[in-house]
GROMACS .gro file of N, CA and C in nm:
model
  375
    1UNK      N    1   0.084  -0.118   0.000
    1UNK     CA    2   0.000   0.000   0.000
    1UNK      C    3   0.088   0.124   0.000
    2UNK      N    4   0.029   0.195  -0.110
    2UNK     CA    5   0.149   0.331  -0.114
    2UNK      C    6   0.065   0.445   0.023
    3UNK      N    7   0.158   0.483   0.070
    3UNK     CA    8   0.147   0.618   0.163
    3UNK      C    9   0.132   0.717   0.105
    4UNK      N   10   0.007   0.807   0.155
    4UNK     CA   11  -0.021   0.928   0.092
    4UNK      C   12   0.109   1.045   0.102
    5UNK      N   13   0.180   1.121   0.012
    5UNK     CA   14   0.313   1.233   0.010
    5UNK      C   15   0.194   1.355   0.087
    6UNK      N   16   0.263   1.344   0.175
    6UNK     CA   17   0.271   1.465   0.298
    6UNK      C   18   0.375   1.583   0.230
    7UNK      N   19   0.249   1.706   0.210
    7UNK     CA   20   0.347   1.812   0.172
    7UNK      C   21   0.400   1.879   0.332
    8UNK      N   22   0.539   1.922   0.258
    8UNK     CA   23   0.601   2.018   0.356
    8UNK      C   24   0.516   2.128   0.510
    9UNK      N   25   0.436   2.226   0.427
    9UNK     CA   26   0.343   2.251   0.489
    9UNK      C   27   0.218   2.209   0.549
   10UNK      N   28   0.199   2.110   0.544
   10UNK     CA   29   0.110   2.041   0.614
   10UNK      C   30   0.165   1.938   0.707
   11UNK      N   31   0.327   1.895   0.733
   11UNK     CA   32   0.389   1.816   0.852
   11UNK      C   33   0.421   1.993   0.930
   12UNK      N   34   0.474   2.072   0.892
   12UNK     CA   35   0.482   2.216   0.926
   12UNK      C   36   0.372   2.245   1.011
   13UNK      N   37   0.264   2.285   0.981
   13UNK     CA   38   0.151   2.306   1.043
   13UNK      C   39   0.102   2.209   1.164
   14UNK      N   40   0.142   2.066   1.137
   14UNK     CA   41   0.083   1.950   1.227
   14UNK      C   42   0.199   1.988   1.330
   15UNK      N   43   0.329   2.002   1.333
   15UNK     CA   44   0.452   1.988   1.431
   15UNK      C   45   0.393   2.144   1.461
   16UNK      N   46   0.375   2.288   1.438
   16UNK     CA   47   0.364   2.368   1.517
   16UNK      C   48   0.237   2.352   1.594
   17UNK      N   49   0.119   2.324   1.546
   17UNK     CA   50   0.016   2.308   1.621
   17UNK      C   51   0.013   2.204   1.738
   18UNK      N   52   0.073   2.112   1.741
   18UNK     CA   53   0.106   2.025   1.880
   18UNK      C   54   0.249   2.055   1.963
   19UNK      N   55   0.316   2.126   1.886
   19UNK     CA   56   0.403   2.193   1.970
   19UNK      C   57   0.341   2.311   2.032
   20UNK      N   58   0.263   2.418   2.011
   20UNK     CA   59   0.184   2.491   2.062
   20UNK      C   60   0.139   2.468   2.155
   21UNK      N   61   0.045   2.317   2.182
   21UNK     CA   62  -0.010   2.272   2.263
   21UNK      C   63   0.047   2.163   2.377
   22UNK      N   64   0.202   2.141   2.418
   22UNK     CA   65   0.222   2.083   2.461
   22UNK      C   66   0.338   2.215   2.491
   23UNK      N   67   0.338   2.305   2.499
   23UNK     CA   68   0.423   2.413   2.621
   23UNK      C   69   0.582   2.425   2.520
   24UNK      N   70   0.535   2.464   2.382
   24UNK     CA   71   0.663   2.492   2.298
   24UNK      C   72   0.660   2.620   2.258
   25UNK      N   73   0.728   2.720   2.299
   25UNK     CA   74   0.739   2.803   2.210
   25UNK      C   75   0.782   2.782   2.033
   26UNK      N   76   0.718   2.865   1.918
   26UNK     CA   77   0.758   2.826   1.809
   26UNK      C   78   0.799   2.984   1.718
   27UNK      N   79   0.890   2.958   1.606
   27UNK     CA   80   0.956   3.074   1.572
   27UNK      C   81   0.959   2.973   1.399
   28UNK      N   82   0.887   3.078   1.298
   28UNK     CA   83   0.895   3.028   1.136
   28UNK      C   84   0.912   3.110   1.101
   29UNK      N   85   1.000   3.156   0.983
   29UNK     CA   86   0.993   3.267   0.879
   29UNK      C   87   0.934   3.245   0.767
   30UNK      N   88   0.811   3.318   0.775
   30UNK     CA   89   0.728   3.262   0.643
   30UNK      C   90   0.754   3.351   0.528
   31UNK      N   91   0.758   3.280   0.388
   31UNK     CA   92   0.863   3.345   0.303
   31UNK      C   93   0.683   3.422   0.217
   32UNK      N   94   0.738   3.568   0.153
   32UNK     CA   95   0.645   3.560   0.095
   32UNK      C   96   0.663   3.593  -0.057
   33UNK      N   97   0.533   3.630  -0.125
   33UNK     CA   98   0.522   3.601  -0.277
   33UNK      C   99   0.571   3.783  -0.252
   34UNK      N  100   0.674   3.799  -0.373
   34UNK     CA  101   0.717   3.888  -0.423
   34UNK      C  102   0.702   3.918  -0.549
   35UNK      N  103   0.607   4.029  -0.608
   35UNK     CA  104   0.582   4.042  -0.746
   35UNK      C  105   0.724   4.098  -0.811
   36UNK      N  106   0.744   4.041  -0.952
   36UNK     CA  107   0.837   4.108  -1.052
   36UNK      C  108   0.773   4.204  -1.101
   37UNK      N  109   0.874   4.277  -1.185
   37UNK     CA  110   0.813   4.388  -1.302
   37UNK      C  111   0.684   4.275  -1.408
   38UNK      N  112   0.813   4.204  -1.407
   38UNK     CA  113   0.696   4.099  -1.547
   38UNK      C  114   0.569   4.048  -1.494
   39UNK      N  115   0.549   4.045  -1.375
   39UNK     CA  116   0.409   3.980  -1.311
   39UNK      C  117   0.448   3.841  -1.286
   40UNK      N  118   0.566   3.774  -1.284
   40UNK     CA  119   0.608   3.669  -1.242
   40UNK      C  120   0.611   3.682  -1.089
   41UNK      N  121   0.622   3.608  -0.986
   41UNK     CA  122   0.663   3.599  -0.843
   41UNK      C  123   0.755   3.513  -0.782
   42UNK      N  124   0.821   3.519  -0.712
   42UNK     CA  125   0.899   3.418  -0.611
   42UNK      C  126   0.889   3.455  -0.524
   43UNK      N  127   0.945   3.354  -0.400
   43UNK     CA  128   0.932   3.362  -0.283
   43UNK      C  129   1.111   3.412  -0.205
   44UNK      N  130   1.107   3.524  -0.136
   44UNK     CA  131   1.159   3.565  -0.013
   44UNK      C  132   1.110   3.584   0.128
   45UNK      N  133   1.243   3.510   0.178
   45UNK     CA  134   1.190   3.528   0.336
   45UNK      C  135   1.240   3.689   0.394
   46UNK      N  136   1.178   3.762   0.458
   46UNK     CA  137   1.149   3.895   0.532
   46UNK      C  138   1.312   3.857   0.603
   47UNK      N  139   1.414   3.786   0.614
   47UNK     CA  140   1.519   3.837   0.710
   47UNK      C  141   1.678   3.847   0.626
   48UNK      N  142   1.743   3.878   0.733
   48UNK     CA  143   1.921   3.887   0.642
   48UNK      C  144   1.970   3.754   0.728
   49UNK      N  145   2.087   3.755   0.655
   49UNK     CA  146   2.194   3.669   0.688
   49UNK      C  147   2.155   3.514   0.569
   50UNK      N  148   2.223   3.447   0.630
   50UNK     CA  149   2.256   3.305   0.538
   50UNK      C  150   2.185   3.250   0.490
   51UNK      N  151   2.161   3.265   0.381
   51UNK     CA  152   2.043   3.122   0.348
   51UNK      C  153   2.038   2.990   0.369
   52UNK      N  154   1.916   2.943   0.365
   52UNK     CA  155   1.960   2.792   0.430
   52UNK      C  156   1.891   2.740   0.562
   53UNK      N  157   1.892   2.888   0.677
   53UNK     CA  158   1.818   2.819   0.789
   53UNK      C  159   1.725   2.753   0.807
   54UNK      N  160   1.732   2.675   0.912
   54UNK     CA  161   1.604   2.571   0.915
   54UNK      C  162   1.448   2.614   0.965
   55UNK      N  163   1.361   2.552   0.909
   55UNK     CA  164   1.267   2.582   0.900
   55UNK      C  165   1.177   2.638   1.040
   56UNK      N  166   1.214   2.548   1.148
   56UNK     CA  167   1.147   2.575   1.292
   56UNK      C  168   1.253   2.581   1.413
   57UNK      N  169   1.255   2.696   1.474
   57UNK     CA  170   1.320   2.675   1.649
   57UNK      C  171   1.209   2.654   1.762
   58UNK      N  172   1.206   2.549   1.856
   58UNK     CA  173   1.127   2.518   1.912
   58UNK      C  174   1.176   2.545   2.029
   59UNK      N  175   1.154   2.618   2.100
   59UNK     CA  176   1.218   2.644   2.278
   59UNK      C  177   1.065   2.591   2.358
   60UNK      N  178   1.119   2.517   2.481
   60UNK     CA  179   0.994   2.458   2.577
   60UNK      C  180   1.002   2.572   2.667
   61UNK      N  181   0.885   2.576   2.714
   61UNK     CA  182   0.830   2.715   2.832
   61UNK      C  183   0.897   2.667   2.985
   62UNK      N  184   0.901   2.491   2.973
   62UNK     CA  185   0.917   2.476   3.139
   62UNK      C  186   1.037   2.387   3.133
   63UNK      N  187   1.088   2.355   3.012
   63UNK     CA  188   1.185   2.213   2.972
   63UNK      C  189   1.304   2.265   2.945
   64UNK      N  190   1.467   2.269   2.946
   64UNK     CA  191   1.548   2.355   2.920
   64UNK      C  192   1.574   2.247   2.806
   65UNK      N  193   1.448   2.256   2.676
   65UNK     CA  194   1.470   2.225   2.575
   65UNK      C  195   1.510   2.319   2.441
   66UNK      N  196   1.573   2.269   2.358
   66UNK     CA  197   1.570   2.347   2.200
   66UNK      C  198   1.550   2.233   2.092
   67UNK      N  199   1.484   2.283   1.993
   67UNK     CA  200   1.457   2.176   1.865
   67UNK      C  201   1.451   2.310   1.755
   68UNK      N  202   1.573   2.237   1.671
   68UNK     CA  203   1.591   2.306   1.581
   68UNK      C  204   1.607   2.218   1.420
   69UNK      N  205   1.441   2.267   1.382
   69UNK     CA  206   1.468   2.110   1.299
   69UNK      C  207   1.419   2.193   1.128
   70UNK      N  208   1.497   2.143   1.038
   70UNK     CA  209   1.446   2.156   0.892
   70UNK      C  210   1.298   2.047   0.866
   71UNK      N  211   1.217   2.123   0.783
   71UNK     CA  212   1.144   2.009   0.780
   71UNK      C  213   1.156   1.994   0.624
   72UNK      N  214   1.083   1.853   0.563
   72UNK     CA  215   1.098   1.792   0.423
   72UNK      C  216   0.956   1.770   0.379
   73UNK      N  217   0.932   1.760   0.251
   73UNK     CA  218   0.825   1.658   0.205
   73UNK      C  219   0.841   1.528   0.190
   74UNK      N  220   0.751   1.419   0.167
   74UNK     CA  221   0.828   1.309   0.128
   74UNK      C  222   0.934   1.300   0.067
   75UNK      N  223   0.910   1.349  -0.094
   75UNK     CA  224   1.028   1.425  -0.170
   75UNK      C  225   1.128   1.501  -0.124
   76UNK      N  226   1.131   1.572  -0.083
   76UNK     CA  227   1.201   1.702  -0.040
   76UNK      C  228   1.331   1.674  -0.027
   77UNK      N  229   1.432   1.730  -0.057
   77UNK     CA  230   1.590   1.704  -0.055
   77UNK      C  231   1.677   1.865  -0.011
   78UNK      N  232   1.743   1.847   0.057
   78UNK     CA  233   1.816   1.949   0.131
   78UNK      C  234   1.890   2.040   0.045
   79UNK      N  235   1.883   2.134   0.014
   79UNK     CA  236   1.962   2.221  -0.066
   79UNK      C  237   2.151   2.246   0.006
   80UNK      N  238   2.223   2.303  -0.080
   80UNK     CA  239   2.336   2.335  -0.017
   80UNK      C  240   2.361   2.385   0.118
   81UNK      N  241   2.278   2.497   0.101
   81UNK     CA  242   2.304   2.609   0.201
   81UNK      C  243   2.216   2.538   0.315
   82UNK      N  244   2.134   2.431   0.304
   82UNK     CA  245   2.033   2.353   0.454
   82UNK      C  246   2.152   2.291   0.547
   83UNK      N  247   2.239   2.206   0.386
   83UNK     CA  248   2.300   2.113   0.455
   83UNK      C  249   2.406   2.174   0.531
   84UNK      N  250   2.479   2.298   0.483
   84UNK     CA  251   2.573   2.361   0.557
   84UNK      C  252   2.497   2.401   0.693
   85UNK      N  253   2.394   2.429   0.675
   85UNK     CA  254   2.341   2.505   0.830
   85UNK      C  255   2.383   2.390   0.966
   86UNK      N  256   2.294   2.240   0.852
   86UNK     CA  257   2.281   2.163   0.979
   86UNK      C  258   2.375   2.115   0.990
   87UNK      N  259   2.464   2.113   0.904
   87UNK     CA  260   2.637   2.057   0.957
   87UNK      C  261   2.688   2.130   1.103
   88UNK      N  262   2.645   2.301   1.058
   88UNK     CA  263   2.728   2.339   1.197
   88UNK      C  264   2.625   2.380   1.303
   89UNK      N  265   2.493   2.336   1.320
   89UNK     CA  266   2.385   2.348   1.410
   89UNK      C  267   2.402   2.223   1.490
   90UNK      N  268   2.430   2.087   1.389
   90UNK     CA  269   2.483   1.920   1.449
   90UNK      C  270   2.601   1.974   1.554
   91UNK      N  271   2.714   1.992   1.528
   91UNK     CA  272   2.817   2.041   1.570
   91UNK      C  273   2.786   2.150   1.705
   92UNK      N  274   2.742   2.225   1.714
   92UNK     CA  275   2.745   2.326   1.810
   92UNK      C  276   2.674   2.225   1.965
   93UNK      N  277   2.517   2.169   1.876
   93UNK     CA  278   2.445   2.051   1.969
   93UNK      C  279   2.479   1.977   2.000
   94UNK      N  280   2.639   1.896   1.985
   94UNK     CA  281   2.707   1.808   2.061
   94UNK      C  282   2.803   1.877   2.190
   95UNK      N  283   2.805   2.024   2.162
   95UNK     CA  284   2.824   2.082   2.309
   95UNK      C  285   2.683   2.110   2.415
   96UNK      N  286   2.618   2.136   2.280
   96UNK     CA  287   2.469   2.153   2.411
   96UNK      C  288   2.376   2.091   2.388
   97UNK      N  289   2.411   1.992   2.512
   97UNK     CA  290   2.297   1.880   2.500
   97UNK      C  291   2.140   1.878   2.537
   98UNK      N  292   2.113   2.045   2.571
   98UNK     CA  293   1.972   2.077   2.565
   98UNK      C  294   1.901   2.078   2.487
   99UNK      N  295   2.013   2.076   2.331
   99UNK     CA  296   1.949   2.140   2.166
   99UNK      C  297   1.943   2.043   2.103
  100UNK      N  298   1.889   2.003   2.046
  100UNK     CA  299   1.833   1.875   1.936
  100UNK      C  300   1.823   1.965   1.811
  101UNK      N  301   1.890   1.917   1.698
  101UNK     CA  302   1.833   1.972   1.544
  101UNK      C  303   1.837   1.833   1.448
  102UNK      N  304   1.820   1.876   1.295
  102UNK     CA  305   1.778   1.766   1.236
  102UNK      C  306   1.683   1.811   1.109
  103UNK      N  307   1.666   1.693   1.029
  103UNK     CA  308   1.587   1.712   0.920
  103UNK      C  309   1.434   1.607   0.965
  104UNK      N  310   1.332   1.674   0.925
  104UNK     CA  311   1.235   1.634   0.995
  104UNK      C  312   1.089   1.598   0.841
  105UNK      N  313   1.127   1.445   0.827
  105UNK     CA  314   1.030   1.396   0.789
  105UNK      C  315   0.886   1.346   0.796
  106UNK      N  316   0.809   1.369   0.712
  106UNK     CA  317   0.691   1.274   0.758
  106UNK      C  318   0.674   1.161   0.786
  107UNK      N  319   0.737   1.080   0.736
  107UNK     CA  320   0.789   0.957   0.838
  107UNK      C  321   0.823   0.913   0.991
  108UNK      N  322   0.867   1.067   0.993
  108UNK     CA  323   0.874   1.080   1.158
  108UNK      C  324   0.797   1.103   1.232
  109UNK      N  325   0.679   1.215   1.159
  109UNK     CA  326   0.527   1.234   1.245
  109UNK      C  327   0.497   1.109   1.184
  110UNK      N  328   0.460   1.019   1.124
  110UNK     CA  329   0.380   0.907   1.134
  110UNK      C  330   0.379   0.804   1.224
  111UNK      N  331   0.529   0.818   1.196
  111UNK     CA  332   0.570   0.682   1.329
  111UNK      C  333   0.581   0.710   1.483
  112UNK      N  334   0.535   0.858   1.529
  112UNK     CA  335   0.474   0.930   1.657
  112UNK      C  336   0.685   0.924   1.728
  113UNK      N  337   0.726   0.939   1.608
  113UNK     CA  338   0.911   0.964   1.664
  113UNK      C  339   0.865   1.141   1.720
  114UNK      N  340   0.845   1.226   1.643
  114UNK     CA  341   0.812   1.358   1.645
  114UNK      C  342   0.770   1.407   1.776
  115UNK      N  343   0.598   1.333   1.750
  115UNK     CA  344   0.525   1.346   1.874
  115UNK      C  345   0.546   1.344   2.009
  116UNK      N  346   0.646   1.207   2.021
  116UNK     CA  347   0.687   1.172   2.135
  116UNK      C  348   0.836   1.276   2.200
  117UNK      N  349   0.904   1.333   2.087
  117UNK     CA  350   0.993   1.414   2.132
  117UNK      C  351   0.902   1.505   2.185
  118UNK      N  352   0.780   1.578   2.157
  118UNK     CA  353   0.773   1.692   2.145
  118UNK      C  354   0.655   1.677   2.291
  119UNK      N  355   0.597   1.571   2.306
  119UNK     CA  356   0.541   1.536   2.419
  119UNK      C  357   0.681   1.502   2.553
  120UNK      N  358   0.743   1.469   2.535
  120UNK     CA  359   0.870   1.427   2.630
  120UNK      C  360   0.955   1.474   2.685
  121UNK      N  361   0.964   1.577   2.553
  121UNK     CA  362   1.105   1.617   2.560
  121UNK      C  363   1.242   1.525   2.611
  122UNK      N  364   1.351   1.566   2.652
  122UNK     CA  365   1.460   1.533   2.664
  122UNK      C  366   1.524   1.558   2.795
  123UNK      N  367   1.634   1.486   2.841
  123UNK     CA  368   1.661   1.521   2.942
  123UNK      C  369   1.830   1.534   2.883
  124UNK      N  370   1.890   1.676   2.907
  124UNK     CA  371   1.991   1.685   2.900
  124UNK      C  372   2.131   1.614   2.944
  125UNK      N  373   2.214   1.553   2.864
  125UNK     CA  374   2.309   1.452   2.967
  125UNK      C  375   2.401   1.541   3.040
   0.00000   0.00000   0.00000
């Protein structure tokens, strides 16, 4: 049986809305439609610095948690500038073991991996 492809924004929406509700603060830069002269559009996100950052920072209200995760579509494949982020976001989170980051599939909300971080949280070593 094939699995229905979970777009991007709709595992997006499911991970902020139960992070909302289980004591997460949440932080997205939502990119928006920018008209051309020609009436064509693309999308920019409203901030400076590097391209690439990941999609959600999740800080807990009572947990000295962080989740800092890219999210994917089924499809979805990491661009250059993602993978550089999470190379040195991986790296920084092996000094602080409060911070969790990562690329965040629908596979992962299905199989309640997500959920259960985000219900649990972590306990720092």
């Amino acid at each position: 049986m094939r699995k229905p492809n979970m777009k991007e924004m709709d595992l997006q929406a499911a991970v902020i809305d139960l992070a909302r509700h289980t004591g997460w603060y949440t932080q997205h830069s939502r990119r928006a439609h920018v008209a051309r002269q020609d009436g064509s559009t693309y999308h920019a996100t409203p901030i400076s610095g590097d391209t690439g950052f990941p999609d959600l920072v999740l800080v807990h209200k009572n947990r000295p948690n962080m989740f800092i995760v890219e999210l994917k579509s089924d499809t979805g494949r990491l661009s250059p500038a993602q993978k550089r982020w999470g190379e040195r976001l991986a790296h920084v989170a092996e000094y602080a073991p409060s911070v969790r980051t990562g690329v965040v599939y629908p596979d992962q909300w299905r199989d309640g991996t997500i959920r259960d971080l985000l219900l649990r949280g972590w306990e720092p070593e």
